[in-house]
PDB file of N, CA and C in Angstrom:
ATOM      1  N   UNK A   1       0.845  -1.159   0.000  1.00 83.00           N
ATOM      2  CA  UNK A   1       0.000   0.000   0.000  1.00 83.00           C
ATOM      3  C   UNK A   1       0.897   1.231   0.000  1.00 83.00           C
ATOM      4  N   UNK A   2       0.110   2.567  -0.561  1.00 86.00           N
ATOM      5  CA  UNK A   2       1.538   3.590  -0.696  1.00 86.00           C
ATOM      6  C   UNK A   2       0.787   4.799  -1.759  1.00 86.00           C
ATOM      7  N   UNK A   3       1.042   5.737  -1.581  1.00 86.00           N
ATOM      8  CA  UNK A   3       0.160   6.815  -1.909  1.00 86.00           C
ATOM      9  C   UNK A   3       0.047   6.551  -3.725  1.00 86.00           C
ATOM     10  N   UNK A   4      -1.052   6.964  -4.538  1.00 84.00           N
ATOM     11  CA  UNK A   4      -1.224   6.362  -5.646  1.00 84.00           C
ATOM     12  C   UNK A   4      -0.158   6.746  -6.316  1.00 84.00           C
ATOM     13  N   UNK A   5       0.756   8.350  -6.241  1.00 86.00           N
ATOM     14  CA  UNK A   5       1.388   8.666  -7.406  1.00 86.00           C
ATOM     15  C   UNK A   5       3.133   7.994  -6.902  1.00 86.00           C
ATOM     16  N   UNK A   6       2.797   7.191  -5.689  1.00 91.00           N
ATOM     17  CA  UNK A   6       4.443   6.556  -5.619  1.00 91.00           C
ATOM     18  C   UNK A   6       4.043   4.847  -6.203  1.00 91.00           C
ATOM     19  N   UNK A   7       2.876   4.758  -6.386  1.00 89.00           N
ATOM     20  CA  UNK A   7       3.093   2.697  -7.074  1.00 89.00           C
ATOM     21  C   UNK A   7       4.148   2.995  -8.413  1.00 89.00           C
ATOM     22  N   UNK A   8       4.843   1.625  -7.735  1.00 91.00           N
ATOM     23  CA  UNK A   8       5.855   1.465  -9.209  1.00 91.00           C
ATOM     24  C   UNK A   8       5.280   1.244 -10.516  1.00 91.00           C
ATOM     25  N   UNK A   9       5.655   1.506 -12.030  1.00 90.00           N
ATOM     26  CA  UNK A   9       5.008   1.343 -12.918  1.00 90.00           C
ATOM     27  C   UNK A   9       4.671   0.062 -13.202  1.00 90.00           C
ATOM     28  N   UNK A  10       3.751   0.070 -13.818  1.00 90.00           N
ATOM     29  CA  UNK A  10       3.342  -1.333 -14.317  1.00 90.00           C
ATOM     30  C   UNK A  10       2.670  -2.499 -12.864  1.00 90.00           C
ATOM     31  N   UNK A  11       2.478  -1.826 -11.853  1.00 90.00           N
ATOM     32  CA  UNK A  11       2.165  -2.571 -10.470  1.00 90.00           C
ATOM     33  C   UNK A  11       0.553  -2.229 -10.650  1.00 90.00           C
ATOM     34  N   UNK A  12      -0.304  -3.644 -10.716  1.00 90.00           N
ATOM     35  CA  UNK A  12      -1.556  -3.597 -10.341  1.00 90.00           C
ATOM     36  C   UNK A  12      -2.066  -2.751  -9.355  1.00 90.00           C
ATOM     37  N   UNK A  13      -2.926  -1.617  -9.502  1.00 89.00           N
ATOM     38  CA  UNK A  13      -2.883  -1.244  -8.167  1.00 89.00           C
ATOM     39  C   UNK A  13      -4.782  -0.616  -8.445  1.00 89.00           C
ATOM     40  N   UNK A  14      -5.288  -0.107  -7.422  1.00 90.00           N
ATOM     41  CA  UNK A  14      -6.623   0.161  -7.747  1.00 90.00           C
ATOM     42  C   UNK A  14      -6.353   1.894  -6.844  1.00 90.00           C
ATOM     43  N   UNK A  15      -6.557   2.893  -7.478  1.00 91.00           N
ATOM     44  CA  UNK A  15      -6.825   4.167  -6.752  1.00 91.00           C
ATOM     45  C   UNK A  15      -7.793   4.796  -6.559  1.00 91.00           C
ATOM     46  N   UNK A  16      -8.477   5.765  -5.854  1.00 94.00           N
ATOM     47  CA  UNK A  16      -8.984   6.583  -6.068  1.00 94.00           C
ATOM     48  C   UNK A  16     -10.156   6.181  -4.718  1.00 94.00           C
ATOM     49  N   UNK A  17      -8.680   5.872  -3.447  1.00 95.00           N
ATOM     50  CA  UNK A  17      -9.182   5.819  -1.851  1.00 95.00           C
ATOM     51  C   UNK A  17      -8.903   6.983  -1.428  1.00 95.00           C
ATOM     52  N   UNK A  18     -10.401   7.529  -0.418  1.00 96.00           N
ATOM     53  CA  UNK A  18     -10.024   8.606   0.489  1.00 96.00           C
ATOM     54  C   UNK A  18      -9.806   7.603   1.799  1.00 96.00           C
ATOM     55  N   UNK A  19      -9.556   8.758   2.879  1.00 95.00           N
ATOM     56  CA  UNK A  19      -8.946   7.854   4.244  1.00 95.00           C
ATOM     57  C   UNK A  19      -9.403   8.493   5.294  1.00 95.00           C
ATOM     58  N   UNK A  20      -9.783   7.763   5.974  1.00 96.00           N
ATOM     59  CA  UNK A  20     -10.484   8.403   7.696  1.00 96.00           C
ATOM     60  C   UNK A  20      -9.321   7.945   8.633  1.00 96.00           C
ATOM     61  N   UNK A  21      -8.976   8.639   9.457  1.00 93.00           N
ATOM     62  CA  UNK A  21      -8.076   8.196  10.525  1.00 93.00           C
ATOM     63  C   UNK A  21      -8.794   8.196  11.511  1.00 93.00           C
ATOM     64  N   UNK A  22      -8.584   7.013  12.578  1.00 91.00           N
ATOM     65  CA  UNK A  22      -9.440   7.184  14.073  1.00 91.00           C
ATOM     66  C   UNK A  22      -8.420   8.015  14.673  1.00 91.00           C
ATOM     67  N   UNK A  23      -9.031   9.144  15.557  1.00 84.00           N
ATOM     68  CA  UNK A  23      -8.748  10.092  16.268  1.00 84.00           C
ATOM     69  C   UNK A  23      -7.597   8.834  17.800  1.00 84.00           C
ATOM     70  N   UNK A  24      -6.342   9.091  17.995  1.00 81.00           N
ATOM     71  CA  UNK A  24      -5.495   8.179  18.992  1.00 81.00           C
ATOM     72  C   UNK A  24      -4.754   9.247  19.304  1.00 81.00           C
ATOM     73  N   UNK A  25      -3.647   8.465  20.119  1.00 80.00           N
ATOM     74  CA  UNK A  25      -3.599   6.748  20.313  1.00 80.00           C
ATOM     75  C   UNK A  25      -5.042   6.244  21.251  1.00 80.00           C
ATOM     76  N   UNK A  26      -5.173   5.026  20.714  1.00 78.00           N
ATOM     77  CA  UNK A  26      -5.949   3.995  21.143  1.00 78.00           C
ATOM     78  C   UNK A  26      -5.609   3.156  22.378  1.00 78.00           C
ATOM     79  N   UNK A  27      -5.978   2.859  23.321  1.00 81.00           N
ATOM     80  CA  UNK A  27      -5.636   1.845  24.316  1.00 81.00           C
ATOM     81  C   UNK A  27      -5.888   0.574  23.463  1.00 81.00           C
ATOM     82  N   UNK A  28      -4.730  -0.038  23.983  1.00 80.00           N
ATOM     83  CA  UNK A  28      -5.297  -1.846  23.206  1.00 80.00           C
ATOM     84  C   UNK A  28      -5.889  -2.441  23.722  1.00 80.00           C
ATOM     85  N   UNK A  29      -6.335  -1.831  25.096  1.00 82.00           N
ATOM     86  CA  UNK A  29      -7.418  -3.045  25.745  1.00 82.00           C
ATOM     87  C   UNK A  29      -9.211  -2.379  25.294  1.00 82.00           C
ATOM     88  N   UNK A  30      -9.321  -1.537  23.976  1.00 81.00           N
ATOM     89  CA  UNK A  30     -10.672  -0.842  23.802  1.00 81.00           C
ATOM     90  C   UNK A  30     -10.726  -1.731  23.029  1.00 81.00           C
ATOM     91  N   UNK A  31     -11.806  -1.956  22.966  1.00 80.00           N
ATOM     92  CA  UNK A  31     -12.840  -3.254  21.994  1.00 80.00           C
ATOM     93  C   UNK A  31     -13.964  -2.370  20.951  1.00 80.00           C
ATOM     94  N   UNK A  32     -14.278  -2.916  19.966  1.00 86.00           N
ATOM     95  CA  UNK A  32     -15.390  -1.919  19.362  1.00 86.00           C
ATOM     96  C   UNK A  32     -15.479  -0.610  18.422  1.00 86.00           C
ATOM     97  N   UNK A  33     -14.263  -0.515  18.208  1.00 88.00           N
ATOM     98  CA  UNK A  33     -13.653   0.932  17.467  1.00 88.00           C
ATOM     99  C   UNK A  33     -14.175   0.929  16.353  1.00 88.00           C
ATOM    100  N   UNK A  34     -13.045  -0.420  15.959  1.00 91.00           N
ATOM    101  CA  UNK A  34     -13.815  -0.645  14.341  1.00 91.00           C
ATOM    102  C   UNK A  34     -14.921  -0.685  14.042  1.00 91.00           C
ATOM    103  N   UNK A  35     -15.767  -1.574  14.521  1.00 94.00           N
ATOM    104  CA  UNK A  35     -16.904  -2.116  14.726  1.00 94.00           C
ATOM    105  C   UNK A  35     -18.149  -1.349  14.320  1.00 94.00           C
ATOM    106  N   UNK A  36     -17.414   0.330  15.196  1.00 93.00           N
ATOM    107  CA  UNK A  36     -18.601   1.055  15.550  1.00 93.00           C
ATOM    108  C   UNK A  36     -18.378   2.081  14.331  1.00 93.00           C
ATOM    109  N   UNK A  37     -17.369   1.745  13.277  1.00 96.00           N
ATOM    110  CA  UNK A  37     -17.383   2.918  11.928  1.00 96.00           C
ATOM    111  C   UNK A  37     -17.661   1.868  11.310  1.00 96.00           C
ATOM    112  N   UNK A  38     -17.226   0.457  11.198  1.00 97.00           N
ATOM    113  CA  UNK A  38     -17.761  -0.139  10.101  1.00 97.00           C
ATOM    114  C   UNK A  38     -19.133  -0.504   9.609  1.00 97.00           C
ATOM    115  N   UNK A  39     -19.962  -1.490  11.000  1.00 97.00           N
ATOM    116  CA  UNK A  39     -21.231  -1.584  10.655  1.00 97.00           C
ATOM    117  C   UNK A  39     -22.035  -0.088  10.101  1.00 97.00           C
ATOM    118  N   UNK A  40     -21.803   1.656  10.603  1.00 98.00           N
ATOM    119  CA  UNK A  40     -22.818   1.814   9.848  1.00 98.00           C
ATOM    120  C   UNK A  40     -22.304   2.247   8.387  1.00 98.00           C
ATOM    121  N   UNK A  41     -21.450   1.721   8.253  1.00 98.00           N
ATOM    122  CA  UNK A  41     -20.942   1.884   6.705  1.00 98.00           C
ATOM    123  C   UNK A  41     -21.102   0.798   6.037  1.00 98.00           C
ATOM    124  N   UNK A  42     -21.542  -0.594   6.539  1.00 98.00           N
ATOM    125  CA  UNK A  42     -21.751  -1.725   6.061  1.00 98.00           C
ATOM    126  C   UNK A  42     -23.526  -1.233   5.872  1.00 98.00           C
ATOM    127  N   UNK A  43     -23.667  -0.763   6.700  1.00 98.00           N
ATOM    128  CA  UNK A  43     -25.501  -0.607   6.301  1.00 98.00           C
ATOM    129  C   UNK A  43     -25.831   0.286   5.310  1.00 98.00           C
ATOM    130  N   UNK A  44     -24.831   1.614   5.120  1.00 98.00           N
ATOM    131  CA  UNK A  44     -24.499   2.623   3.790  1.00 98.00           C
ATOM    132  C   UNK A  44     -24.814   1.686   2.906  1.00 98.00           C
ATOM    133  N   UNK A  45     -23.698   0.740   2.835  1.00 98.00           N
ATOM    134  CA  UNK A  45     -23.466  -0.013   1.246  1.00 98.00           C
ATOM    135  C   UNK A  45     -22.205   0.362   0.692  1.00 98.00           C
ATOM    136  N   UNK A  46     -21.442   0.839   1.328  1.00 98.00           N
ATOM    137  CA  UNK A  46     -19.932   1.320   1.727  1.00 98.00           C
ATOM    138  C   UNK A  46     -19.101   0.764   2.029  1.00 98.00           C
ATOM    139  N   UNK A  47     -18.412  -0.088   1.128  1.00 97.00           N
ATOM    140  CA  UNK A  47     -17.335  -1.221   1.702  1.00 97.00           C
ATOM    141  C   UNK A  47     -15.938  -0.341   1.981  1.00 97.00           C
ATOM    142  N   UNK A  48     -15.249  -0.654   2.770  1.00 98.00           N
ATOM    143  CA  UNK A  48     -14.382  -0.421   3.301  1.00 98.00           C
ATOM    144  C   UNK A  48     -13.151  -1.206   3.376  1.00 98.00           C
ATOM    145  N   UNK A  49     -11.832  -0.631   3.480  1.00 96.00           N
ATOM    146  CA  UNK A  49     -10.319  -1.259   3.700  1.00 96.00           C
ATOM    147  C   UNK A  49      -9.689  -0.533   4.783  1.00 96.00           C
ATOM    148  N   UNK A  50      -9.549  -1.738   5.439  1.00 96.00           N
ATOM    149  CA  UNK A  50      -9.305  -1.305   7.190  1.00 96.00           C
ATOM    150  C   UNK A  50      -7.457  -1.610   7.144  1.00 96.00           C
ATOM    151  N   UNK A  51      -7.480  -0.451   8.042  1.00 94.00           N
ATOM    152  CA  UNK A  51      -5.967  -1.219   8.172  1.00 94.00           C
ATOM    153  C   UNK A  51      -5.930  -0.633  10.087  1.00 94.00           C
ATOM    154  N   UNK A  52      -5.303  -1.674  10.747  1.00 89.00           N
ATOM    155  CA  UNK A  52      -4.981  -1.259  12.421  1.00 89.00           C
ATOM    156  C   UNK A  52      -3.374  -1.537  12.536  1.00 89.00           C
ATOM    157  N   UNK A  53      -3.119  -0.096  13.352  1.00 87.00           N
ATOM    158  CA  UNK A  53      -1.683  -0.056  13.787  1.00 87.00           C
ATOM    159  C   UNK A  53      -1.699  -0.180  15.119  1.00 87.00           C
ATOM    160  N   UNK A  54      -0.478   0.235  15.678  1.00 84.00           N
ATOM    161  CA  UNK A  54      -0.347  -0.055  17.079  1.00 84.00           C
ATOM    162  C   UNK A  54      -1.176   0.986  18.220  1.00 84.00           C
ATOM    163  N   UNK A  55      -1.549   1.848  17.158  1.00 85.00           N
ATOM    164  CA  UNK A  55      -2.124   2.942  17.982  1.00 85.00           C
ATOM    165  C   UNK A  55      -3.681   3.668  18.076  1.00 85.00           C
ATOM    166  N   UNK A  56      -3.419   3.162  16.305  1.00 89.00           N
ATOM    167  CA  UNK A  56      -5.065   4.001  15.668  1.00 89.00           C
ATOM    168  C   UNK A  56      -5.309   3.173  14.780  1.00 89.00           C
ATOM    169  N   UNK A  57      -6.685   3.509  14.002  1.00 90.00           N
ATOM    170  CA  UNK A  57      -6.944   2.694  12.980  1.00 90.00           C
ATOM    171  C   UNK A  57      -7.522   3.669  11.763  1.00 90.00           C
ATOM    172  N   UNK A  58      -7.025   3.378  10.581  1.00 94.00           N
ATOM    173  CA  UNK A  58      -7.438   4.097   9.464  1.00 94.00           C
ATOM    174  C   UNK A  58      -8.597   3.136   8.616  1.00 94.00           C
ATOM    175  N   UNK A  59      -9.653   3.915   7.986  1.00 97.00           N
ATOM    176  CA  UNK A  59     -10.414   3.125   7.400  1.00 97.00           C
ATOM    177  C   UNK A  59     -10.727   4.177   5.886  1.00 97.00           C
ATOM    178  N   UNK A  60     -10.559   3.341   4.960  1.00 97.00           N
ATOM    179  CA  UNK A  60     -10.384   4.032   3.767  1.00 97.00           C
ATOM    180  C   UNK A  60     -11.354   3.561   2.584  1.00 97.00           C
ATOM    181  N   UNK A  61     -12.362   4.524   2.318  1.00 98.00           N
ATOM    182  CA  UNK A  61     -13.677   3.990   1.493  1.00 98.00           C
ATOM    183  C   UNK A  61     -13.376   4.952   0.332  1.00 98.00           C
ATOM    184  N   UNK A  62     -13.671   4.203  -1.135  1.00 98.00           N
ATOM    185  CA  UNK A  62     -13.701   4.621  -2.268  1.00 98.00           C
ATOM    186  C   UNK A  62     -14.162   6.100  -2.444  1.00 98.00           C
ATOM    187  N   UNK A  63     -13.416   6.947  -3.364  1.00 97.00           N
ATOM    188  CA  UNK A  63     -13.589   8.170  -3.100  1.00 97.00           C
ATOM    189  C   UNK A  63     -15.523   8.610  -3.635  1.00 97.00           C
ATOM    190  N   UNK A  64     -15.852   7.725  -4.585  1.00 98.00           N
ATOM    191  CA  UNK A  64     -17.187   8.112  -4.760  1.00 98.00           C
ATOM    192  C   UNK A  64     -18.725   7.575  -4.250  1.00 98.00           C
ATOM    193  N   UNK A  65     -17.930   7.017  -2.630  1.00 98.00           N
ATOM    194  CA  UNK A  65     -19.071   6.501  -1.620  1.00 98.00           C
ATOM    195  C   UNK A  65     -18.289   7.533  -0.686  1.00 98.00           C
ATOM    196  N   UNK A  66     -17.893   8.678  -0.594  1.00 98.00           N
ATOM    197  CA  UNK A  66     -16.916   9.281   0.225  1.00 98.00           C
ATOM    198  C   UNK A  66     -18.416  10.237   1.249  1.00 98.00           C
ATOM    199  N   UNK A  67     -18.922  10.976   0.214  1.00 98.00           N
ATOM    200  CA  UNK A  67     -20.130  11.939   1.174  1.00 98.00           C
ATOM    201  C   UNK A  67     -21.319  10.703   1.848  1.00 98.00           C
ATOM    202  N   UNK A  68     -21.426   9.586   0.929  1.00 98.00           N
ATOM    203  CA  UNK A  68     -22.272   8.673   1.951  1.00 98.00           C
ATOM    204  C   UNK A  68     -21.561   7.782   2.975  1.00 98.00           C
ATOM    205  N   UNK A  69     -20.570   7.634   2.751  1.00 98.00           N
ATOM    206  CA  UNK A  69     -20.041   7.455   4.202  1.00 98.00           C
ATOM    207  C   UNK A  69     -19.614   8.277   5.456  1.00 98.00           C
ATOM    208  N   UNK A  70     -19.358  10.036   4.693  1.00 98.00           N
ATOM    209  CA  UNK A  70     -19.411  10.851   5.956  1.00 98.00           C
ATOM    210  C   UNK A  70     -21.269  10.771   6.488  1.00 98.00           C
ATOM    211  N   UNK A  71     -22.176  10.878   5.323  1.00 98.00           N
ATOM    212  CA  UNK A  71     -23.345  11.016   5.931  1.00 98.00           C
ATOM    213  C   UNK A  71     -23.477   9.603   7.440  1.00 98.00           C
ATOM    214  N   UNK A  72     -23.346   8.791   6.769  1.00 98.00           N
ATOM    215  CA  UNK A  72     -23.302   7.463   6.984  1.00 98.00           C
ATOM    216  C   UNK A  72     -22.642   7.192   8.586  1.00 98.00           C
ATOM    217  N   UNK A  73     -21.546   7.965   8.872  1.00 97.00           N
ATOM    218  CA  UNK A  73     -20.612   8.030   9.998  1.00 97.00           C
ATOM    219  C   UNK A  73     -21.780   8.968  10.838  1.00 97.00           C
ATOM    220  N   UNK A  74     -21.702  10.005  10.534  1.00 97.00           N
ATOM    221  CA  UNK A  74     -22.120  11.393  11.445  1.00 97.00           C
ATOM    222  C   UNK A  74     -23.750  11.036  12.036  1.00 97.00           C
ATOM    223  N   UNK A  75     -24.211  10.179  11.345  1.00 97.00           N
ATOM    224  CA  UNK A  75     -26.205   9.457  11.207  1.00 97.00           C
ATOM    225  C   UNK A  75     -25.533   8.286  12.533  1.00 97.00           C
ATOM    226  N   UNK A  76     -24.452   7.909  13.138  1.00 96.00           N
ATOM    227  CA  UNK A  76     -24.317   7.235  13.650  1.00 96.00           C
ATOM    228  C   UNK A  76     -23.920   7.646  14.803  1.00 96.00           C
ATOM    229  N   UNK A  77     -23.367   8.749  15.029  1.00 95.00           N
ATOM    230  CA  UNK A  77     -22.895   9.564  15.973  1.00 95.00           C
ATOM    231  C   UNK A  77     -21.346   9.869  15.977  1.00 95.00           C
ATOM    232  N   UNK A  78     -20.712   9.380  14.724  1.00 93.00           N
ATOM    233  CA  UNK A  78     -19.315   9.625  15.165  1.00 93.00           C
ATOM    234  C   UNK A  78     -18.939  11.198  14.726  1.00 93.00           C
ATOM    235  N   UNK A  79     -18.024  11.604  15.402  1.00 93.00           N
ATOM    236  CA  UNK A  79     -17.824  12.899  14.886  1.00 93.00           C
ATOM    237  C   UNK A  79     -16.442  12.612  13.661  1.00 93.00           C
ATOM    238  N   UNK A  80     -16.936  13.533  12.388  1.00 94.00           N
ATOM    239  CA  UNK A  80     -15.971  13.028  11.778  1.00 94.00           C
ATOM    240  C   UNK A  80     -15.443  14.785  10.946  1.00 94.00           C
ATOM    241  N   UNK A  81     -14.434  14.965  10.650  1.00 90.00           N
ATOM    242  CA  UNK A  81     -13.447  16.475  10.219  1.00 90.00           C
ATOM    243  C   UNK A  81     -13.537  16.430   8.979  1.00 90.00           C
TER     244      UNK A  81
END
C-alpha cells in the first residue's frame, strides 16, 4: 500500500481511496472501534479497507461513496473532520 502517485510502474494497483483516521492513540485493551465505523458503513453499502496499527486505525472507502459514508458516519454519531 503507498500513496497512488508513488506505485511502481506497471504494479496492479486500484486508486482513487479517500482515508479516515481514528482520532489516537488507542488503548489496546478498547474493543469496538472498528466495529462502531464499520457496521454503519456496512448498512451505507460502503465497503471499506481497514488497516490497524499499534495505535489508531485508518479506514479508507472509495472516493465516490466518500459523502455517503461521511453522511453514513455522522447518522451514527461519530464525529468526523
Amino acid at each position: 500500500m503507498c500513496a497512488e502517485g508513488l506505485a511502481p510502474e506497471g504494479t496492479k494497483c486500484e486508486s482513487g481511496w479517500r482515508i479516515f483516521q481514528v482520532a489516537g492513540p488507542l488503548e489496546f485493551s478498547l474493543t469496538g472501534i472498528l466495529a462502531a465505523i464499520a457496521a454503519p458503513l456496512a448498512n451505507a453499502g460502503v465497503s471499506i479497507f481497514a488497516i490497524s496499527t499499534f495505535d489508531t486505525d485508518y479506514v479508507l472507502v472509495k472516493e465516490e461513496n466518500l459523502a455517503r459514508a461521511v453522511e453514513a458516519l455522522r447518522g451514527a454519531g461519530q464525529h468526523v473532520l
